[in-house]
């Protein structure tokens, strides 16, 4: 591929950003990066620990710094954290530095995909469904705003979604 374009995947937790991102990167022979994994690598601690020690604001500061760094790379597929779109600066960097694909999913599918995952600090609550519904109300419009393309992931495999992205982007 002559031009090294970036593809940035946004969407809520459980939408399949990391799984689809790995598949997409493999199919396009691009590097795959996950912003949460990169934060964990850099801090030497998992996301839940960062949330516990620094709070959500501290995590969001780290996330903003990491997204600025990662979006400057070329020829990558980047899976972002579900809250990456909260800050305007992040949305601006994503939009300006690559093609943004919103992986859209239902709250029911998110619940099913994240039910047993203890690594999601925002879901360590008495009513995870209520948390996911509240997050969707706050974030869905931001995903839409930042996205160049939107793809539903509920009933599709990672390979099918990755193929749809490739067809959309005409790679």
GROMACS .gro file of C-alpha atoms in nm:
model
  171
    1UNK     CA    1   0.000   0.000   0.000
    2UNK     CA    2   0.160   0.324  -0.111
    3UNK     CA    3  -0.022   0.555   0.129
    4UNK     CA    4  -0.006   0.459   0.496
    5UNK     CA    5  -0.349   0.560   0.622
    6UNK     CA    6  -0.468   0.514   0.977
    7UNK     CA    7  -0.792   0.353   1.085
    8UNK     CA    8  -0.923   0.443   1.429
    9UNK     CA    9  -1.196   0.231   1.587
   10UNK     CA   10  -1.429   0.399   1.835
   11UNK     CA   11  -1.735   0.276   2.018
   12UNK     CA   12  -1.854   0.153   2.355
   13UNK     CA   13  -1.694  -0.123   2.558
   14UNK     CA   14  -1.792  -0.460   2.421
   15UNK     CA   15  -1.838  -0.334   2.064
   16UNK     CA   16  -1.544  -0.546   1.948
   17UNK     CA   17  -1.287  -0.273   1.883
   18UNK     CA   18  -0.984  -0.479   1.988
   19UNK     CA   19  -1.097  -0.806   1.830
   20UNK     CA   20  -1.206  -0.643   1.505
   21UNK     CA   21  -0.900  -0.416   1.508
   22UNK     CA   22  -0.661  -0.712   1.525
   23UNK     CA   23  -0.845  -0.885   1.240
   24UNK     CA   24  -0.851  -0.567   1.030
   25UNK     CA   25  -0.482  -0.496   1.086
   26UNK     CA   26  -0.393  -0.853   0.988
   27UNK     CA   27  -0.602  -0.836   0.671
   28UNK     CA   28  -0.449  -0.499   0.571
   29UNK     CA   29  -0.093  -0.581   0.687
   30UNK     CA   30  -0.094  -0.282   0.922
   31UNK     CA   31   0.022  -0.255   1.282
   32UNK     CA   32  -0.247  -0.295   1.546
   33UNK     CA   33  -0.246  -0.085   1.863
   34UNK     CA   34  -0.492  -0.066   2.151
   35UNK     CA   35  -0.483   0.261   2.346
   36UNK     CA   36  -0.579   0.096   2.677
   37UNK     CA   37  -0.308  -0.169   2.635
   38UNK     CA   38  -0.056   0.102   2.555
   39UNK     CA   39  -0.154   0.293   2.871
   40UNK     CA   40  -0.110  -0.028   3.072
   41UNK     CA   41   0.228  -0.090   2.911
   42UNK     CA   42   0.345   0.264   2.982
   43UNK     CA   43   0.221   0.277   3.343
   44UNK     CA   44   0.305  -0.083   3.429
   45UNK     CA   45  -0.044  -0.116   3.579
   46UNK     CA   46  -0.383  -0.223   3.454
   47UNK     CA   47  -0.659   0.024   3.373
   48UNK     CA   48  -0.861  -0.070   3.683
   49UNK     CA   49  -0.562   0.018   3.905
   50UNK     CA   50  -0.513   0.352   3.728
   51UNK     CA   51  -0.883   0.428   3.787
   52UNK     CA   52  -0.855   0.328   4.155
   53UNK     CA   53  -0.545   0.536   4.222
   54UNK     CA   54  -0.591   0.836   3.993
   55UNK     CA   55  -0.967   0.839   3.943
   56UNK     CA   56  -1.139   0.875   3.609
   57UNK     CA   57  -0.993   1.224   3.553
   58UNK     CA   58  -0.637   1.094   3.599
   59UNK     CA   59  -0.707   0.810   3.359
   60UNK     CA   60  -0.858   1.047   3.101
   61UNK     CA   61  -0.544   1.265   3.121
   62UNK     CA   62  -0.328   0.961   3.048
   63UNK     CA   63  -0.563   0.853   2.771
   64UNK     CA   64  -0.551   1.197   2.606
   65UNK     CA   65  -0.171   1.198   2.611
   66UNK     CA   66  -0.157   0.843   2.470
   67UNK     CA   67  -0.409   0.915   2.194
   68UNK     CA   68  -0.213   1.223   2.089
   69UNK     CA   69   0.101   1.008   2.065
   70UNK     CA   70  -0.058   0.710   1.890
   71UNK     CA   71  -0.260   0.906   1.633
   72UNK     CA   72   0.062   1.065   1.506
   73UNK     CA   73   0.181   0.724   1.384
   74UNK     CA   74   0.123   0.611   1.025
   75UNK     CA   75  -0.020   0.289   0.888
   76UNK     CA   76  -0.195   0.169   1.204
   77UNK     CA   77  -0.526   0.031   1.315
   78UNK     CA   78  -0.602   0.174   1.659
   79UNK     CA   79  -0.866   0.046   1.899
   80UNK     CA   80  -0.957   0.325   2.141
   81UNK     CA   81  -1.112   0.300   2.484
   82UNK     CA   82  -1.488   0.347   2.505
   83UNK     CA   83  -1.451   0.690   2.666
   84UNK     CA   84  -1.190   0.824   2.424
   85UNK     CA   85  -1.450   1.045   2.256
   86UNK     CA   86  -1.541   1.231   2.576
   87UNK     CA   87  -1.274   1.495   2.527
   88UNK     CA   88  -1.297   1.727   2.227
   89UNK     CA   89  -0.919   1.720   2.178
   90UNK     CA   90  -0.929   1.342   2.133
   91UNK     CA   91  -1.210   1.364   1.878
   92UNK     CA   92  -1.017   1.633   1.691
   93UNK     CA   93  -0.697   1.424   1.678
   94UNK     CA   94  -0.883   1.113   1.568
   95UNK     CA   95  -1.071   1.296   1.292
   96UNK     CA   96  -0.768   1.486   1.166
   97UNK     CA   97  -0.521   1.198   1.166
   98UNK     CA   98  -0.712   0.903   1.027
   99UNK     CA   99  -1.035   0.741   0.922
  100UNK     CA  100  -1.269   0.697   1.217
  101UNK     CA  101  -1.502   0.397   1.225
  102UNK     CA  102  -1.772   0.377   1.492
  103UNK     CA  103  -1.844   0.019   1.590
  104UNK     CA  104  -2.200   0.040   1.712
  105UNK     CA  105  -2.357  -0.218   1.941
  106UNK     CA  106  -2.661  -0.254   2.165
  107UNK     CA  107  -2.653  -0.235   2.543
  108UNK     CA  108  -2.778  -0.597   2.554
  109UNK     CA  109  -2.485  -0.715   2.341
  110UNK     CA  110  -2.242  -0.508   2.552
  111UNK     CA  111  -2.377  -0.675   2.866
  112UNK     CA  112  -2.339  -1.021   2.716
  113UNK     CA  113  -1.983  -0.951   2.599
  114UNK     CA  114  -1.861  -0.785   2.921
  115UNK     CA  115  -2.054  -0.976   3.188
  116UNK     CA  116  -1.759  -1.166   3.332
  117UNK     CA  117  -1.487  -0.912   3.252
  118UNK     CA  118  -1.347  -0.774   3.578
  119UNK     CA  119  -1.104  -0.547   3.392
  120UNK     CA  120  -1.371  -0.285   3.317
  121UNK     CA  121  -1.374  -0.043   3.611
  122UNK     CA  122  -1.692   0.140   3.509
  123UNK     CA  123  -1.888  -0.187   3.517
  124UNK     CA  124  -1.792  -0.283   3.871
  125UNK     CA  125  -2.133  -0.164   3.989
  126UNK     CA  126  -2.453  -0.312   4.128
  127UNK     CA  127  -2.639  -0.250   3.802
  128UNK     CA  128  -2.404  -0.275   3.500
  129UNK     CA  129  -2.695  -0.244   3.255
  130UNK     CA  130  -2.789   0.093   3.402
  131UNK     CA  131  -2.425   0.204   3.377
  132UNK     CA  132  -2.410   0.101   3.010
  133UNK     CA  133  -2.739   0.276   2.933
  134UNK     CA  134  -2.616   0.598   3.097
  135UNK     CA  135  -2.285   0.579   2.908
  136UNK     CA  136  -2.473   0.526   2.580
  137UNK     CA  137  -2.689   0.833   2.647
  138UNK     CA  138  -2.378   1.044   2.709
  139UNK     CA  139  -2.149   0.905   2.441
  140UNK     CA  140  -2.346   0.782   2.137
  141UNK     CA  141  -2.380   1.132   1.991
  142UNK     CA  142  -2.005   1.185   2.038
  143UNK     CA  143  -1.928   0.860   1.853
  144UNK     CA  144  -2.155   0.972   1.570
  145UNK     CA  145  -1.991   1.316   1.561
  146UNK     CA  146  -1.640   1.175   1.537
  147UNK     CA  147  -1.714   0.890   1.295
  148UNK     CA  148  -1.650   0.888   0.923
  149UNK     CA  149  -1.834   0.553   0.905
  150UNK     CA  150  -2.062   0.355   1.137
  151UNK     CA  151  -2.092  -0.025   1.136
  152UNK     CA  152  -2.324  -0.238   1.351
  153UNK     CA  153  -2.137  -0.522   1.518
  154UNK     CA  154  -2.411  -0.702   1.714
  155UNK     CA  155  -2.465  -1.014   1.504
  156UNK     CA  156  -2.149  -1.023   1.294
  157UNK     CA  157  -1.812  -1.190   1.332
  158UNK     CA  158  -1.493  -0.988   1.359
  159UNK     CA  159  -1.384  -1.108   1.014
  160UNK     CA  160  -1.713  -0.999   0.853
  161UNK     CA  161  -1.695  -0.654   1.016
  162UNK     CA  162  -1.329  -0.614   0.917
  163UNK     CA  163  -1.420  -0.706   0.557
  164UNK     CA  164  -1.703  -0.450   0.563
  165UNK     CA  165  -1.460  -0.182   0.682
  166UNK     CA  166  -1.214  -0.268   0.405
  167UNK     CA  167  -1.493  -0.249   0.145
  168UNK     CA  168  -1.614   0.086   0.282
  169UNK     CA  169  -1.266   0.235   0.281
  170UNK     CA  170  -1.176   0.093  -0.059
  171UNK     CA  171  -0.835  -0.034   0.060
   0.00000   0.00000   0.00000
